[in-house]
Tab-separated table of C-alpha atoms in Angstrom:
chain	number	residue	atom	x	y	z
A	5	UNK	CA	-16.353	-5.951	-6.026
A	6	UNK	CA	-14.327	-9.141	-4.891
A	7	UNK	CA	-12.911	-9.074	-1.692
A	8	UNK	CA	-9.345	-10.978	-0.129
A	9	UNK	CA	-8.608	-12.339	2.759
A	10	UNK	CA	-5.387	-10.322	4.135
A	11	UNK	CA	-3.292	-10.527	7.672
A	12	UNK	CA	-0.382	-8.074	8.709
A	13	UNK	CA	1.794	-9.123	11.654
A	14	UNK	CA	4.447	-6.559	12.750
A	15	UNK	CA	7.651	-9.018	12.576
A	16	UNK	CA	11.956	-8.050	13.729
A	17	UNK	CA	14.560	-8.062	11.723
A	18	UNK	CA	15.565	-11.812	12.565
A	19	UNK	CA	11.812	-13.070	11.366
A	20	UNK	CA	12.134	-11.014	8.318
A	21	UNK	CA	15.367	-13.020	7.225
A	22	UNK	CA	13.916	-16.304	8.658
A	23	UNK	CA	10.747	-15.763	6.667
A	24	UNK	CA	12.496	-14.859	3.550
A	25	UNK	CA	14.455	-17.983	3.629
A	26	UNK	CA	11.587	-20.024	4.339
A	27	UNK	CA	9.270	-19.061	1.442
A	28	UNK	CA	12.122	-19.180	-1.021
A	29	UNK	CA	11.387	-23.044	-0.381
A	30	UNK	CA	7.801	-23.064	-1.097
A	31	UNK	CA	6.913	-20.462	-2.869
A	32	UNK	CA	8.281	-18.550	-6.303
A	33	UNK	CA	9.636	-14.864	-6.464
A	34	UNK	CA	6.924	-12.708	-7.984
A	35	UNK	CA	7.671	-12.321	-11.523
A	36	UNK	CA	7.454	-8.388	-11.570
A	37	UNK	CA	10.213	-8.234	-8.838
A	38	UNK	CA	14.099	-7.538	-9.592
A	39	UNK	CA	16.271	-9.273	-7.630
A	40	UNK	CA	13.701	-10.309	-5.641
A	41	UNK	CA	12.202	-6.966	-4.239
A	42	UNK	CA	10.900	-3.987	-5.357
A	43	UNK	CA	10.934	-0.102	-3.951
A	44	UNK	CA	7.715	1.650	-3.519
A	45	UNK	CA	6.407	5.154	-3.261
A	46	UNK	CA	2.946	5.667	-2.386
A	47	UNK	CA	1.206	9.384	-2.188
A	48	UNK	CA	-1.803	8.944	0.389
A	49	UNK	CA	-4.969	11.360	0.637
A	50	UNK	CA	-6.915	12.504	2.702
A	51	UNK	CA	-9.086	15.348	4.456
A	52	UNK	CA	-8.698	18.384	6.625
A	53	UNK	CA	-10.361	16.278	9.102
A	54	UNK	CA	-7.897	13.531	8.428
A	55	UNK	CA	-11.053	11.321	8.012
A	56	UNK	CA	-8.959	8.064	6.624
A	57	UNK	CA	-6.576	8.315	9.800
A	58	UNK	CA	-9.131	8.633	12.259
A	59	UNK	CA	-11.333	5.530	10.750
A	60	UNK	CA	-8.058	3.631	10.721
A	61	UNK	CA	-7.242	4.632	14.463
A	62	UNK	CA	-10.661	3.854	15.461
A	63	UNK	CA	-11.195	0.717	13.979
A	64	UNK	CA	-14.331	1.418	11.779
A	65	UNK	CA	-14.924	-1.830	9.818
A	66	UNK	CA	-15.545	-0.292	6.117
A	67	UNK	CA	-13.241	2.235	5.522
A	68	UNK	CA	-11.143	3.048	2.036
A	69	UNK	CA	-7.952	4.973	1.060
A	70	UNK	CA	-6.977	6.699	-2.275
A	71	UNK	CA	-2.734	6.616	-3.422
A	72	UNK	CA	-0.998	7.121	-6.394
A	73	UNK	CA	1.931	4.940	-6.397
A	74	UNK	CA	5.135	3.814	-8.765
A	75	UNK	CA	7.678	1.468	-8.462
A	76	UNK	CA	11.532	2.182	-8.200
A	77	UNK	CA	12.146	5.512	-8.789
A	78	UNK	CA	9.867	5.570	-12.424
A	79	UNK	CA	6.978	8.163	-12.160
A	80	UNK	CA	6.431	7.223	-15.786
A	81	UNK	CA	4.612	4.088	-15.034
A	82	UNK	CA	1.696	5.816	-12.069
A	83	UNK	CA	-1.563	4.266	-11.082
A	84	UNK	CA	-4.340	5.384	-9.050
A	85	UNK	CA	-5.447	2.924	-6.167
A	86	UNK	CA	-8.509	2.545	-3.948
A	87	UNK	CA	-7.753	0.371	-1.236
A	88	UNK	CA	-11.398	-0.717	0.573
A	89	UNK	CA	-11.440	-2.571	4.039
A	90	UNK	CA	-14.366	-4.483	5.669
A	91	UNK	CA	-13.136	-6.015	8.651
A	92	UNK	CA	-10.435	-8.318	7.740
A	93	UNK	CA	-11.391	-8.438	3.808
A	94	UNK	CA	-9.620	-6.120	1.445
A	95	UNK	CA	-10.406	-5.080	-1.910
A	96	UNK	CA	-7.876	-3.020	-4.494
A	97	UNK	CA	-8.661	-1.340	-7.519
A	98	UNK	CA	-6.618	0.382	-9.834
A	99	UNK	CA	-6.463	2.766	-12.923
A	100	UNK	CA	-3.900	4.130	-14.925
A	101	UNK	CA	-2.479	7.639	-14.217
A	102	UNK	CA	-0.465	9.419	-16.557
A	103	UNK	CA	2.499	11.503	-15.346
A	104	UNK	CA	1.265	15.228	-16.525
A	105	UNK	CA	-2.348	13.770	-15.018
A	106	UNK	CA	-0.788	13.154	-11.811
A	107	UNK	CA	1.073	16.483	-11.300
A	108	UNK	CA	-1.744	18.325	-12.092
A	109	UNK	CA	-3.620	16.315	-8.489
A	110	UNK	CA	-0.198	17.241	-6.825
A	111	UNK	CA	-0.595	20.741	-7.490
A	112	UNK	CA	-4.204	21.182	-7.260
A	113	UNK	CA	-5.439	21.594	-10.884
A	114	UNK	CA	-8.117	18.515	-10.825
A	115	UNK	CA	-10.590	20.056	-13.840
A	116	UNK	CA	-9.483	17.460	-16.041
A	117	UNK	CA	-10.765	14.691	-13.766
A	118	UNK	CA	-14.502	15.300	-14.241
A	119	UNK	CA	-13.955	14.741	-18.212
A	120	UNK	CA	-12.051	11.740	-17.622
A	121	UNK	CA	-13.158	8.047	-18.856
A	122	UNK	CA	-11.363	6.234	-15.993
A	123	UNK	CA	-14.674	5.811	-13.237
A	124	UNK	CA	-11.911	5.548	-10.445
A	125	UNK	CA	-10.575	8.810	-11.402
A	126	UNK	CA	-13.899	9.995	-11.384
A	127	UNK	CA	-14.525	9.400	-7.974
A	128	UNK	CA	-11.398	10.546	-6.644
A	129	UNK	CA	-12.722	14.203	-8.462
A	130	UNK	CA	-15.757	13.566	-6.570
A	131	UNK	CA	-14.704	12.785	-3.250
A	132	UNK	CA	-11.705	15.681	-4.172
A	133	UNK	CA	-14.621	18.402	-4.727
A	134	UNK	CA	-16.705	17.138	-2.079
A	135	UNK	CA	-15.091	15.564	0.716
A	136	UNK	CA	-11.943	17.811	0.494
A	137	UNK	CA	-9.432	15.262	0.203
A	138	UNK	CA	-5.891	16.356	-1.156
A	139	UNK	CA	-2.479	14.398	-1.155
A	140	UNK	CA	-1.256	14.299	2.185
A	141	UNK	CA	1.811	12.183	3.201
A	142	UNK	CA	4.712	10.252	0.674
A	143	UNK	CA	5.421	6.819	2.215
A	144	UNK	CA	8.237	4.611	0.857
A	145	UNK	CA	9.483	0.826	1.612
A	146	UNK	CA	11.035	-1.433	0.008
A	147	UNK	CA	8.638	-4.873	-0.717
A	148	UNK	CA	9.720	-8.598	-1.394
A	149	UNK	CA	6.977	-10.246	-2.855
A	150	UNK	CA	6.097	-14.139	-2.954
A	151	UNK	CA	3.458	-15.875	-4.691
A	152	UNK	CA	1.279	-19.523	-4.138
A	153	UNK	CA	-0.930	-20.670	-6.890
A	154	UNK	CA	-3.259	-22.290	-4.629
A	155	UNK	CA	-5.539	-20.182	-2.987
A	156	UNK	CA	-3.951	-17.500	-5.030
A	157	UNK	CA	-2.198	-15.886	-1.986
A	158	UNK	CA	0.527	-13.258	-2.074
A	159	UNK	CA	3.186	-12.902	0.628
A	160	UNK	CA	4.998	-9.605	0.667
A	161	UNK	CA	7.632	-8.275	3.422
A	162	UNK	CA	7.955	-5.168	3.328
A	163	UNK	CA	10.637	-3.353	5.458
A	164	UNK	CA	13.007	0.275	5.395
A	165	UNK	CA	9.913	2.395	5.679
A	166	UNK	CA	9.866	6.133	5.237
A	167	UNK	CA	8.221	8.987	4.496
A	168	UNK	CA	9.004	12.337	2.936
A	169	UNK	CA	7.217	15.691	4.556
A	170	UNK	CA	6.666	17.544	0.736
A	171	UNK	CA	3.569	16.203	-1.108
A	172	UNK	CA	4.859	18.405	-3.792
A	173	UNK	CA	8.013	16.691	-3.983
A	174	UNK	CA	6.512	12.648	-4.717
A	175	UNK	CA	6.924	12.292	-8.404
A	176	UNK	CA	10.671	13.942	-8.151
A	177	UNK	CA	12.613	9.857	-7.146
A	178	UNK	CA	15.526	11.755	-5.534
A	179	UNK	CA	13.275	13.704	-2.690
A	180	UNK	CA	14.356	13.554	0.587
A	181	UNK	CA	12.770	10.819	3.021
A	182	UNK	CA	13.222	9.936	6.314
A	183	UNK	CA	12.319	7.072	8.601
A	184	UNK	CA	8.729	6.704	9.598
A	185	UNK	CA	9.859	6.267	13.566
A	186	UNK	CA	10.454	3.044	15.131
A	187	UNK	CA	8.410	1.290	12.220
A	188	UNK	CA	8.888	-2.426	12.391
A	189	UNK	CA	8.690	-4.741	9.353
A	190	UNK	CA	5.603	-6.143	7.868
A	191	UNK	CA	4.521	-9.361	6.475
A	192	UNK	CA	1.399	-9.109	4.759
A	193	UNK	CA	-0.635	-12.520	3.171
A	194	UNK	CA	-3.261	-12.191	0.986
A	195	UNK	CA	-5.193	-15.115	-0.511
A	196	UNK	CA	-8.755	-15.824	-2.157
A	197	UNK	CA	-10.933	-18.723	-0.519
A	198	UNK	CA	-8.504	-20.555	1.099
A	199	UNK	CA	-5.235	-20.400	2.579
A	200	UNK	CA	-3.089	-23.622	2.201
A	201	UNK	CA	-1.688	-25.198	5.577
A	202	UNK	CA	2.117	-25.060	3.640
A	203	UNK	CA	1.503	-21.184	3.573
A	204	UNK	CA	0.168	-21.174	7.173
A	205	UNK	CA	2.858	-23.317	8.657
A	206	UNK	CA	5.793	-21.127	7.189
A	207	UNK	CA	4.351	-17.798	8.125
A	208	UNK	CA	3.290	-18.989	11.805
A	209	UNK	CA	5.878	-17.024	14.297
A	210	UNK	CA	6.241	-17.667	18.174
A	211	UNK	CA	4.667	-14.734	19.894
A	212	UNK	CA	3.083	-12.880	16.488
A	213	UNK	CA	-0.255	-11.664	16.241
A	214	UNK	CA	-2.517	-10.377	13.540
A	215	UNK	CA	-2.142	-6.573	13.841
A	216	UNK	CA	-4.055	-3.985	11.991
A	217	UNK	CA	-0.736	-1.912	10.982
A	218	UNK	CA	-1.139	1.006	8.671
A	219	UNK	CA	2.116	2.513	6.646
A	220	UNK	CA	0.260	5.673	6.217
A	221	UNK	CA	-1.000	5.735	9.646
A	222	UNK	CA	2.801	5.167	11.104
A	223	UNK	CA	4.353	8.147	8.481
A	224	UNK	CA	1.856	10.674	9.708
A	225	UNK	CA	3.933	11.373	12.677
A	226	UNK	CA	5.766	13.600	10.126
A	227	UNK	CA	2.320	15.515	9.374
């Protein structure tokens, strides 16, 4: 398992327009984006003992978090992710989820998971049958992603967060959302060994620090 380097500051409105002016001069669009952004929906799980929240609240080091998610409004296109933390290093895997495969998790019927040849959807079975985790809270956002070859870092801002109240409801695009409370936006950079001083200079802000800011954490105020 390879692990990234990743911060998150909490950033206004005025640093996400400065920001996205100055990486449009040293960076390049990420391919995958339209127009230069994408939206996002995300389905988070957890327990009855909402075990990811509280590790997140408390600040355990190693801690991980199961989603579905799909891009602009297409539940066609779903993956499974498994989103591992250990201190300041992050590590994301992913599988394939087909869209019958991931109603049947939305409403419960998981039988089909401990037959399945994906190992991540495997483990979400497991940790489904034995840890109790079920789909929990939808959170949405809209992302604008940039990338740097060197030190293969990402930059996303990510901004307009919400979240809907239905689990039931994620894989419909037109379900209602609502805004995840006073939810600031995020800029997020990711990179392998290094990060390059052009990439640290443009995201530096006066008066931002490294913040451990969770989108699932900030939409369970709805539940």
């Amino acid at each position: 398992m390879e692990f990234r380097h990743e911060w998150k500051h909490e950033i206004s409105v005025f640093d996400l327009f400065s920001l996205r002016q100055r990486l449009r001069a040293v960076a390049q669009p990420d391919p995958h984006a339209s127009d230069g952004a994408y939206r996002i929906r995300s389905l988070y799980f957890d327990n009855s003992a909402d075990k990811a929240l509280r590790e997140k609240l408390d600040g355990i080091n190693f801690r991980e978090k199961f989603r579905i998610r799909y891009y602009n409004g297409d539940p066609t296109l779903l993956h499974l992710e498994k989103k591992s933390k250990v201190g300041s290093l992050c590590n994301k895997q992913s599988a394939p989820l087909r869209l019958e495969e991931a109603q049947a998790v939305v409403e419960g019927e998981l039988s089909w998971m401990a037959g399945c040849d994906r190992p991540l959807i495997q483990e979400l079975y497991c940790k489904m049958t034995q840890q109790g985790l079920r789909p929990k809270t939808i959170v949405d956002y809209i992302r604008e992603p940039f990338i740097y070859g060197p030190g293969n870092v990402r930059i996303t801002l990510d901004s307009q967060i919400r979240t809907g109240m239905f689990c039931r409801d994620f894989l419909n695009p037109s379900c209602i959302t609502v805004p995840a409370g006073n939810v600031p936006a995020i800029l997020e950079v990711k990179w392998d060994a290094f990060l390059p001083s052009v990439i640290r200079d443009v995201v530096q802000l006066e008066g931002c620090r490294t913040t451990s800011f969770s989108k699932y954490a900030a939409c369970r105020i709805y539940g």
